[in-house]
Short mmCIF file of N, CA and C in Angstrom, two decimals:
data_model
loop_
_atom_site.label_atom_id
_atom_site.label_comp_id
_atom_site.label_asym_id
_atom_site.label_seq_id
_atom_site.Cartn_x
_atom_site.Cartn_y
_atom_site.Cartn_z
N MET A 1 18.40 -7.39 -2.05
CA MET A 1 17.31 -6.83 -1.02
C MET A 1 15.97 -7.03 -1.66
N VAL A 2 15.75 -6.71 -2.79
CA VAL A 2 14.42 -6.91 -3.46
C VAL A 2 13.99 -8.29 -3.37
N ALA A 3 14.86 -9.26 -3.72
CA ALA A 3 14.48 -10.70 -3.68
C ALA A 3 14.19 -11.15 -2.30
N LEU A 4 14.80 -10.55 -1.20
CA LEU A 4 14.52 -10.84 0.07
C LEU A 4 13.17 -10.28 0.53
N LEU A 5 12.95 -9.00 0.10
CA LEU A 5 11.73 -8.42 0.52
C LEU A 5 10.52 -9.19 -0.13
N LEU A 6 10.68 -9.55 -1.45
CA LEU A 6 9.49 -10.36 -2.02
C LEU A 6 9.36 -11.68 -1.42
N ALA A 7 10.37 -12.35 -1.09
CA ALA A 7 10.30 -13.69 -0.30
C ALA A 7 9.63 -13.48 1.03
N THR A 8 9.95 -12.29 1.80
CA THR A 8 9.50 -12.14 3.01
C THR A 8 7.94 -11.82 3.01
N LEU A 9 7.78 -10.89 2.04
CA LEU A 9 6.29 -10.45 2.03
C LEU A 9 5.35 -11.33 1.24
N GLY A 10 5.90 -12.23 0.32
CA GLY A 10 5.08 -12.98 -0.52
C GLY A 10 4.46 -12.09 -1.51
N THR A 11 3.11 -12.02 -1.80
CA THR A 11 2.57 -11.29 -2.82
C THR A 11 1.98 -9.95 -2.12
N GLY A 12 1.91 -9.92 -0.97
CA GLY A 12 1.35 -8.83 -0.21
C GLY A 12 0.58 -9.27 1.06
N PRO A 13 0.08 -8.27 1.86
CA PRO A 13 -0.74 -8.78 3.02
C PRO A 13 -1.83 -9.66 2.52
N ALA A 14 -2.28 -10.50 3.62
CA ALA A 14 -3.20 -11.62 3.42
C ALA A 14 -4.61 -11.11 2.94
N LEU A 15 -5.00 -9.92 3.31
CA LEU A 15 -6.17 -9.40 3.00
C LEU A 15 -6.41 -9.31 1.47
N ALA A 16 -5.31 -8.84 0.87
CA ALA A 16 -5.34 -8.77 -0.70
C ALA A 16 -5.52 -10.19 -1.35
N GLN A 17 -5.18 -11.12 -0.60
CA GLN A 17 -5.28 -12.53 -1.11
C GLN A 17 -6.71 -13.12 -0.69
N GLY A 18 -7.54 -12.34 -0.10
CA GLY A 18 -8.83 -12.82 0.34
C GLY A 18 -8.87 -13.76 1.41
N GLU A 19 -7.78 -13.75 2.25
CA GLU A 19 -7.78 -14.85 3.41
C GLU A 19 -8.16 -14.13 4.84
N VAL A 20 -8.19 -12.79 4.84
CA VAL A 20 -8.35 -12.30 6.16
C VAL A 20 -9.70 -11.47 6.15
N THR A 21 -10.51 -11.87 7.27
CA THR A 21 -11.79 -11.06 7.43
C THR A 21 -11.85 -10.50 8.67
N ASN A 22 -10.72 -10.60 9.53
CA ASN A 22 -10.79 -10.21 10.95
C ASN A 22 -10.31 -8.65 11.04
N ARG A 23 -11.36 -7.80 10.75
CA ARG A 23 -11.07 -6.36 10.92
C ARG A 23 -11.19 -6.16 12.54
N VAL A 24 -10.29 -5.60 13.02
CA VAL A 24 -10.32 -5.35 14.46
C VAL A 24 -10.58 -3.82 14.83
N ALA A 25 -10.46 -2.94 13.92
CA ALA A 25 -10.53 -1.54 14.17
C ALA A 25 -10.80 -0.71 12.94
N VAL A 26 -11.42 0.38 13.02
CA VAL A 26 -11.71 1.28 11.86
C VAL A 26 -11.24 2.68 12.54
N GLU A 27 -10.33 3.30 11.78
CA GLU A 27 -9.90 4.71 12.10
C GLU A 27 -10.19 5.62 10.80
N THR A 28 -11.36 6.20 10.81
CA THR A 28 -11.80 6.98 9.71
C THR A 28 -11.56 6.34 8.41
N ALA A 29 -10.58 6.68 7.61
CA ALA A 29 -10.41 6.23 6.30
C ALA A 29 -9.48 4.87 6.31
N TRP A 30 -9.00 4.47 7.45
CA TRP A 30 -8.21 3.31 7.56
C TRP A 30 -8.84 2.13 8.39
N SER A 31 -8.48 0.96 8.04
CA SER A 31 -8.91 -0.17 8.81
C SER A 31 -7.76 -0.96 9.37
N VAL A 32 -7.83 -1.78 10.30
CA VAL A 32 -6.76 -2.58 10.88
C VAL A 32 -7.34 -3.98 10.84
N PHE A 33 -6.50 -4.85 10.34
CA PHE A 33 -6.81 -6.31 10.27
C PHE A 33 -5.65 -7.02 10.90
N VAL A 34 -6.09 -8.31 11.54
CA VAL A 34 -5.09 -9.11 12.06
C VAL A 34 -5.38 -10.55 11.61
N ALA A 35 -4.17 -11.17 11.20
CA ALA A 35 -4.34 -12.54 10.70
C ALA A 35 -3.48 -13.38 11.59
N SER A 36 -3.65 -14.77 11.60
CA SER A 36 -2.73 -15.66 12.41
C SER A 36 -2.22 -16.63 11.44
N ASP A 37 -1.07 -17.23 11.87
CA ASP A 37 -0.58 -18.31 11.17
C ASP A 37 -0.07 -18.07 9.74
N PRO A 38 0.83 -17.05 9.51
CA PRO A 38 1.69 -16.38 10.68
C PRO A 38 0.91 -15.12 11.09
N THR A 39 1.36 -14.76 12.21
CA THR A 39 0.62 -13.48 12.88
C THR A 39 1.08 -12.34 11.82
N GLU A 40 0.10 -11.55 11.54
CA GLU A 40 0.22 -10.36 10.71
C GLU A 40 -0.80 -9.39 10.99
N CYS A 41 -0.34 -8.12 11.15
CA CYS A 41 -1.32 -6.94 11.46
C CYS A 41 -0.91 -5.90 10.35
N PHE A 42 -2.04 -5.30 9.94
CA PHE A 42 -1.82 -4.30 8.79
C PHE A 42 -2.96 -3.23 8.90
N SER A 43 -2.53 -2.06 8.62
CA SER A 43 -3.53 -1.00 8.35
C SER A 43 -3.68 -0.81 6.87
N VAL A 44 -4.80 -0.54 6.44
CA VAL A 44 -5.13 -0.60 5.05
C VAL A 44 -6.29 0.43 4.71
N SER A 45 -6.23 1.04 3.51
CA SER A 45 -7.13 2.03 3.06
C SER A 45 -7.38 1.76 1.58
N ALA A 46 -8.66 2.15 1.11
CA ALA A 46 -8.99 2.26 -0.23
C ALA A 46 -8.82 3.79 -0.73
N PRO A 47 -8.58 3.95 -1.97
CA PRO A 47 -8.62 5.32 -2.43
C PRO A 47 -9.84 6.09 -2.42
N THR A 48 -9.78 7.36 -2.24
CA THR A 48 -10.85 8.44 -2.09
C THR A 48 -11.14 8.74 -3.54
N THR A 49 -10.20 8.86 -4.40
CA THR A 49 -10.48 9.17 -5.84
C THR A 49 -9.44 8.43 -6.67
N THR A 50 -9.98 7.94 -7.88
CA THR A 50 -9.13 7.27 -8.84
C THR A 50 -9.26 8.07 -10.27
N VAL A 51 -8.18 8.26 -10.87
CA VAL A 51 -8.39 8.83 -12.29
C VAL A 51 -7.40 7.93 -13.15
N ASN A 52 -8.13 7.45 -14.35
CA ASN A 52 -7.34 6.63 -15.21
C ASN A 52 -7.40 7.42 -16.70
N THR A 53 -6.11 7.51 -17.14
CA THR A 53 -5.97 8.29 -18.44
C THR A 53 -5.14 7.47 -19.39
N ARG A 54 -5.40 7.52 -20.62
CA ARG A 54 -4.58 7.12 -21.81
C ARG A 54 -4.53 8.14 -22.80
N ASP A 55 -3.23 8.38 -23.29
CA ASP A 55 -3.04 9.48 -24.26
C ASP A 55 -3.59 10.87 -23.74
N GLY A 56 -3.56 11.05 -22.45
CA GLY A 56 -4.07 12.31 -21.91
C GLY A 56 -5.56 12.48 -21.72
N GLN A 57 -6.29 11.39 -22.05
CA GLN A 57 -7.71 11.32 -21.95
C GLN A 57 -8.18 10.49 -20.92
N VAL A 58 -9.14 11.03 -20.02
CA VAL A 58 -9.71 10.09 -19.01
C VAL A 58 -10.50 8.88 -19.60
N VAL A 59 -10.26 7.76 -19.18
CA VAL A 59 -10.82 6.46 -19.79
C VAL A 59 -11.39 5.72 -18.63
N SER A 60 -12.38 4.90 -18.95
CA SER A 60 -12.97 4.04 -17.99
C SER A 60 -12.24 2.68 -18.10
N VAL A 61 -11.71 2.08 -17.01
CA VAL A 61 -11.01 0.73 -17.09
C VAL A 61 -11.45 -0.06 -16.01
N GLN A 62 -11.32 -1.35 -16.17
CA GLN A 62 -11.62 -2.33 -15.06
C GLN A 62 -10.37 -2.58 -14.33
N ARG A 63 -10.50 -2.35 -12.90
CA ARG A 63 -9.38 -2.66 -12.08
C ARG A 63 -9.95 -3.36 -10.91
N GLY A 64 -8.87 -4.30 -10.40
CA GLY A 64 -9.27 -4.91 -9.15
C GLY A 64 -9.19 -4.09 -7.85
N ASP A 65 -9.01 -4.71 -6.79
CA ASP A 65 -8.91 -4.03 -5.56
C ASP A 65 -7.59 -3.00 -5.56
N ILE A 66 -7.90 -1.85 -5.21
CA ILE A 66 -6.79 -0.81 -5.11
C ILE A 66 -6.57 -0.46 -3.61
N ARG A 67 -5.45 -0.74 -3.10
CA ARG A 67 -5.18 -0.68 -1.52
C ARG A 67 -3.79 -0.19 -1.30
N LEU A 68 -3.65 0.58 -0.23
CA LEU A 68 -2.45 1.05 0.38
C LEU A 68 -2.34 0.34 1.77
N PHE A 69 -1.18 -0.30 2.06
CA PHE A 69 -0.98 -1.03 3.22
C PHE A 69 0.18 -0.54 4.03
N VAL A 70 0.22 -0.83 5.45
CA VAL A 70 1.45 -0.83 6.12
C VAL A 70 1.29 -2.04 7.02
N THR A 71 2.27 -2.98 6.82
CA THR A 71 2.17 -4.34 7.30
C THR A 71 3.24 -4.58 8.47
N PHE A 72 2.81 -5.41 9.51
CA PHE A 72 3.77 -5.84 10.62
C PHE A 72 3.46 -7.40 10.60
N ARG A 73 4.66 -8.15 10.50
CA ARG A 73 4.65 -9.48 10.75
C ARG A 73 5.84 -9.87 11.59
N PRO A 74 5.56 -9.90 12.95
CA PRO A 74 6.67 -10.17 13.87
C PRO A 74 7.61 -11.46 13.70
N GLY A 75 6.92 -12.48 13.19
CA GLY A 75 7.62 -13.71 12.91
C GLY A 75 8.67 -13.58 11.87
N ASP A 76 8.51 -12.68 10.88
CA ASP A 76 9.46 -12.43 9.84
C ASP A 76 10.12 -11.24 10.04
N ASP A 77 10.10 -10.52 11.16
CA ASP A 77 10.78 -9.30 11.48
C ASP A 77 10.36 -8.19 10.41
N VAL A 78 9.03 -8.24 10.07
CA VAL A 78 8.62 -7.17 9.23
C VAL A 78 7.91 -6.07 10.01
N ARG A 79 8.38 -4.92 9.96
CA ARG A 79 7.86 -3.77 10.81
C ARG A 79 7.55 -2.65 9.90
N GLY A 80 6.27 -2.21 9.62
CA GLY A 80 5.92 -0.96 9.09
C GLY A 80 6.26 -0.90 7.59
N VAL A 81 6.05 -2.06 6.92
CA VAL A 81 6.43 -2.13 5.39
C VAL A 81 5.14 -1.62 4.75
N VAL A 82 5.49 -0.69 3.89
CA VAL A 82 4.48 0.03 2.95
C VAL A 82 4.40 -0.77 1.61
N SER A 83 3.14 -1.11 1.31
CA SER A 83 2.91 -1.73 -0.09
C SER A 83 1.57 -1.17 -0.63
N PHE A 84 1.50 -1.30 -1.95
CA PHE A 84 0.44 -0.77 -2.78
C PHE A 84 0.07 -1.80 -3.72
N THR A 85 -1.18 -2.08 -4.00
CA THR A 85 -1.64 -2.79 -5.11
C THR A 85 -2.68 -1.99 -5.93
N GLY A 86 -2.35 -1.87 -7.20
CA GLY A 86 -3.08 -0.97 -8.15
C GLY A 86 -4.30 -1.59 -8.77
N GLY A 87 -4.53 -2.82 -8.53
CA GLY A 87 -5.70 -3.58 -9.01
C GLY A 87 -5.36 -3.97 -10.62
N TYR A 88 -4.21 -3.99 -10.98
CA TYR A 88 -3.74 -4.36 -12.36
C TYR A 88 -2.35 -4.74 -12.35
N PRO A 89 -1.92 -5.35 -13.39
CA PRO A 89 -0.45 -5.49 -13.43
C PRO A 89 0.29 -4.20 -13.98
N PHE A 90 1.33 -3.88 -13.25
CA PHE A 90 2.13 -2.71 -13.57
C PHE A 90 2.92 -3.01 -14.93
N ALA A 91 3.22 -1.94 -15.57
CA ALA A 91 4.19 -2.16 -16.73
C ALA A 91 5.48 -2.69 -16.27
N ASP A 92 6.03 -3.64 -16.96
CA ASP A 92 7.43 -4.18 -16.60
C ASP A 92 8.47 -3.08 -16.57
N GLY A 93 9.24 -3.22 -15.48
CA GLY A 93 10.25 -2.24 -15.26
C GLY A 93 9.75 -0.84 -14.83
N SER A 94 8.57 -0.64 -14.61
CA SER A 94 8.00 0.72 -14.25
C SER A 94 8.18 0.86 -12.72
N THR A 95 7.87 2.08 -12.31
CA THR A 95 7.84 2.56 -10.83
C THR A 95 6.60 3.08 -10.52
N VAL A 96 6.06 3.11 -9.39
CA VAL A 96 5.04 3.93 -8.89
C VAL A 96 5.58 5.08 -8.07
N THR A 97 5.05 6.24 -8.37
CA THR A 97 5.37 7.45 -7.66
C THR A 97 4.41 7.78 -6.56
N LEU A 98 4.92 7.95 -5.40
CA LEU A 98 4.08 8.09 -4.21
C LEU A 98 4.40 9.58 -3.82
N GLN A 99 3.35 10.44 -3.79
CA GLN A 99 3.50 11.95 -3.36
C GLN A 99 2.67 12.13 -2.10
N ILE A 100 3.41 12.68 -1.16
CA ILE A 100 2.71 12.95 0.13
C ILE A 100 3.23 14.48 0.48
N GLY A 101 2.36 15.42 0.33
CA GLY A 101 2.80 16.81 0.50
C GLY A 101 3.86 17.13 -0.49
N ASP A 102 5.08 17.63 0.04
CA ASP A 102 6.09 17.95 -0.80
C ASP A 102 7.10 16.84 -0.92
N SER A 103 6.78 15.67 -0.24
CA SER A 103 7.76 14.53 -0.35
C SER A 103 7.20 13.47 -1.49
N SER A 104 8.29 13.04 -2.14
CA SER A 104 7.99 12.07 -3.32
C SER A 104 8.88 10.90 -3.08
N PHE A 105 8.28 9.64 -3.39
CA PHE A 105 9.05 8.43 -3.24
C PHE A 105 8.78 7.55 -4.47
N ASP A 106 9.65 6.84 -4.86
CA ASP A 106 9.54 5.89 -5.99
C ASP A 106 9.50 4.45 -5.45
N LEU A 107 8.44 3.66 -5.80
CA LEU A 107 8.29 2.22 -5.39
C LEU A 107 8.54 1.38 -6.55
N PHE A 108 9.22 0.26 -6.30
CA PHE A 108 9.45 -0.69 -7.28
C PHE A 108 8.32 -1.52 -7.57
N THR A 109 7.99 -2.15 -8.63
CA THR A 109 6.84 -2.94 -8.93
C THR A 109 7.21 -4.32 -9.20
N ASP A 110 6.32 -5.26 -8.98
CA ASP A 110 6.32 -6.58 -9.44
C ASP A 110 4.92 -7.05 -9.62
N GLY A 111 4.54 -7.37 -10.73
CA GLY A 111 3.07 -7.85 -10.98
C GLY A 111 2.12 -6.80 -10.65
N GLU A 112 1.15 -7.01 -9.70
CA GLU A 112 0.26 -6.04 -9.21
C GLU A 112 0.70 -5.25 -7.98
N TRP A 113 1.93 -5.41 -7.54
CA TRP A 113 2.23 -4.84 -6.27
C TRP A 113 3.46 -3.89 -6.40
N ALA A 114 3.52 -2.99 -5.43
CA ALA A 114 4.71 -2.01 -5.55
C ALA A 114 5.08 -1.77 -3.99
N TRP A 115 6.36 -1.51 -3.82
CA TRP A 115 7.02 -1.50 -2.49
C TRP A 115 8.12 -0.44 -2.44
N PRO A 116 8.48 0.19 -1.42
CA PRO A 116 9.77 0.97 -1.36
C PRO A 116 10.86 -0.01 -1.43
N THR A 117 12.10 0.54 -1.74
CA THR A 117 13.17 -0.36 -1.95
C THR A 117 14.01 -0.60 -0.65
N SER A 118 13.59 0.04 0.42
CA SER A 118 14.40 -0.26 1.63
C SER A 118 13.67 0.04 2.90
N GLU A 119 14.22 -0.43 4.03
CA GLU A 119 13.58 -0.15 5.41
C GLU A 119 13.59 1.33 5.70
N SER A 120 14.51 1.94 5.28
CA SER A 120 14.76 3.39 5.43
C SER A 120 13.65 4.10 4.76
N ASP A 121 13.35 3.66 3.50
CA ASP A 121 12.31 4.26 2.68
C ASP A 121 10.84 4.04 3.30
N ASP A 122 10.79 2.93 3.77
CA ASP A 122 9.51 2.56 4.53
C ASP A 122 9.29 3.59 5.68
N ALA A 123 10.34 3.77 6.54
CA ALA A 123 10.32 4.68 7.60
C ALA A 123 9.90 6.07 7.20
N GLN A 124 10.68 6.49 6.13
CA GLN A 124 10.41 7.88 5.66
C GLN A 124 9.05 8.08 5.20
N ILE A 125 8.56 7.10 4.45
CA ILE A 125 7.22 7.19 3.94
C ILE A 125 6.14 7.14 5.13
N VAL A 126 6.37 6.34 6.04
CA VAL A 126 5.40 6.30 7.31
C VAL A 126 5.36 7.55 7.99
N ALA A 127 6.65 8.03 8.17
CA ALA A 127 6.70 9.41 8.84
C ALA A 127 5.88 10.59 7.92
N ALA A 128 6.07 10.52 6.61
CA ALA A 128 5.44 11.48 5.78
C ALA A 128 3.77 11.32 5.84
N MET A 129 3.36 9.99 5.92
CA MET A 129 2.09 9.66 6.03
C MET A 129 1.46 10.18 7.39
N LYS A 130 2.21 10.13 8.39
CA LYS A 130 1.73 10.59 9.63
C LYS A 130 1.53 12.13 9.63
N ARG A 131 2.33 12.74 8.90
CA ARG A 131 2.29 14.22 8.70
C ARG A 131 1.25 14.78 7.76
N GLY A 132 1.01 13.93 6.67
CA GLY A 132 0.18 14.31 5.54
C GLY A 132 -1.18 14.30 5.64
N ALA A 133 -1.91 14.94 4.61
CA ALA A 133 -3.47 14.84 4.56
C ALA A 133 -3.85 13.76 3.47
N ASP A 134 -3.03 13.67 2.43
CA ASP A 134 -3.29 12.64 1.33
C ASP A 134 -2.16 11.99 0.76
N ALA A 135 -2.19 10.89 0.37
CA ALA A 135 -1.12 10.17 -0.51
C ALA A 135 -1.64 9.95 -1.87
N GLN A 136 -0.90 10.36 -2.89
CA GLN A 136 -1.26 10.11 -4.24
C GLN A 136 -0.23 9.14 -4.79
N LEU A 137 -0.76 8.16 -5.44
CA LEU A 137 0.08 7.14 -6.18
C LEU A 137 -0.18 7.21 -7.56
N THR A 138 0.84 7.41 -8.40
CA THR A 138 0.72 7.50 -9.83
C THR A 138 1.49 6.28 -10.44
N ALA A 139 0.87 5.63 -11.33
CA ALA A 139 1.54 4.39 -11.98
C ALA A 139 1.06 4.12 -13.45
N ARG A 140 1.70 3.19 -13.97
CA ARG A 140 1.38 2.88 -15.38
C ARG A 140 1.13 1.40 -15.54
N SER A 141 0.10 1.07 -16.19
CA SER A 141 -0.29 -0.42 -16.28
C SER A 141 0.39 -0.94 -17.39
N ALA A 142 0.36 -2.30 -17.62
CA ALA A 142 0.96 -3.12 -18.59
C ALA A 142 0.34 -2.74 -19.87
N ARG A 143 -0.92 -2.29 -19.87
CA ARG A 143 -1.57 -1.81 -21.07
C ARG A 143 -1.38 -0.27 -21.54
N GLY A 144 -0.51 0.42 -20.71
CA GLY A 144 -0.29 1.75 -20.92
C GLY A 144 -1.26 2.78 -20.36
N THR A 145 -2.13 2.31 -19.54
CA THR A 145 -3.04 3.34 -18.80
C THR A 145 -2.26 3.93 -17.67
N GLN A 146 -2.28 5.24 -17.51
CA GLN A 146 -1.90 5.95 -16.43
C GLN A 146 -2.82 6.03 -15.48
N THR A 147 -2.48 5.76 -14.07
CA THR A 147 -3.53 5.85 -13.02
C THR A 147 -3.02 6.77 -12.03
N MET A 148 -4.04 7.45 -11.36
CA MET A 148 -3.68 8.25 -10.16
C MET A 148 -4.69 7.96 -9.05
N ASP A 149 -4.21 7.45 -7.97
CA ASP A 149 -5.12 7.06 -6.98
C ASP A 149 -4.63 7.88 -5.63
N THR A 150 -5.73 8.49 -5.16
CA THR A 150 -5.47 9.45 -3.96
C THR A 150 -6.10 8.74 -2.73
N PHE A 151 -5.39 8.70 -1.67
CA PHE A 151 -5.74 8.01 -0.36
C PHE A 151 -5.74 9.14 0.77
N SER A 152 -6.85 9.19 1.43
CA SER A 152 -6.94 10.06 2.68
C SER A 152 -6.07 9.44 3.55
N LEU A 153 -5.32 10.25 4.34
CA LEU A 153 -4.46 9.96 5.52
C LEU A 153 -5.20 10.19 6.86
N PHE A 154 -6.36 10.63 6.83
CA PHE A 154 -7.16 10.85 8.06
C PHE A 154 -7.39 9.48 8.63
N GLY A 155 -6.92 9.42 10.08
CA GLY A 155 -6.99 8.22 10.80
C GLY A 155 -5.74 7.33 10.54
N PHE A 156 -4.85 7.56 9.71
CA PHE A 156 -3.71 6.79 9.49
C PHE A 156 -2.99 6.41 10.67
N THR A 157 -2.43 7.43 11.44
CA THR A 157 -1.69 7.31 12.62
C THR A 157 -2.21 6.41 13.66
N ALA A 158 -3.66 6.69 13.91
CA ALA A 158 -4.32 5.74 14.90
C ALA A 158 -4.40 4.33 14.39
N ALA A 159 -4.61 4.10 13.07
CA ALA A 159 -4.71 2.73 12.62
C ALA A 159 -3.34 2.11 12.64
N LEU A 160 -2.28 2.90 12.22
CA LEU A 160 -0.91 2.35 12.35
C LEU A 160 -0.53 1.94 13.67
N ASP A 161 -0.78 2.79 14.66
CA ASP A 161 -0.50 2.45 16.07
C ASP A 161 -1.17 1.29 16.58
N GLU A 162 -2.49 1.14 16.10
CA GLU A 162 -3.23 -0.18 16.45
C GLU A 162 -2.66 -1.32 15.81
N ALA A 163 -2.32 -1.44 14.65
CA ALA A 163 -1.67 -2.44 13.98
C ALA A 163 -0.34 -2.98 14.58
N GLN A 164 0.38 -1.78 14.90
CA GLN A 164 1.79 -2.06 15.55
C GLN A 164 1.59 -2.78 16.93
N LYS A 165 0.70 -2.06 17.74
CA LYS A 165 0.35 -2.64 19.07
C LYS A 165 -0.01 -4.07 18.99
N ARG A 166 -0.95 -4.48 18.12
CA ARG A 166 -1.34 -5.79 18.01
C ARG A 166 -0.45 -6.79 17.57
N CYS A 167 0.64 -6.44 16.96
CA CYS A 167 1.72 -7.33 16.53
C CYS A 167 2.97 -7.06 17.12
N ALA A 168 2.92 -6.43 18.48
CA ALA A 168 3.97 -6.02 19.20
C ALA A 168 4.77 -7.31 19.87
N GLY A 169 4.07 -8.42 20.10
CA GLY A 169 4.73 -9.34 20.72
C GLY A 169 4.26 -10.70 20.44
#
C-alpha cells in the first residue's frame, strides 16, 4: 500500500515542487491551486505557529516550506489525500503525529513528506479537519529536532470543497 501511494503521489503536490503558480481561490487560512498535465487540485495551508525544540529547549533552525495539503488527482484516482511536508528530512522510521481536537493520527514519513497509511485514515482526518479549529503536527527531524507546527483550519472546508469541485471531472 505504501509503495503504491508513493508511486501515485510522487513526492507530493506539484506546488511543493515549485511547479504550480495557479492559485484559484483563497479561503482564509487555506488556498486552492490547480495544475494540469496531470490534472491536480489541492487545498494547502502554511502553519500559524511553529516551535522547534532540542533536548527540551526551544532552538532556532532553518527549515524549508512547511505545508499541509489535501490533494485530488482524478487521472490517478486520488481523492482527498492528506500530506504534510515539514521543511526538513524526517528521522528514518519516524512518524508524524497529527492532533485535531481529541483525535490523533500517525502519519508515515519518507524523506521530507508524511502521509496517512490508508484511504480510510485520509477520510477520517479530513472529517476531523472539517470539525476542528486547529491541526497540530509533531515530528522529529533527522538531526533530532522536535517540531510542532500548528495550522488553522479556518476556511478549510470551503477550500477543500473548491479543490474537489475543480477536479470533479
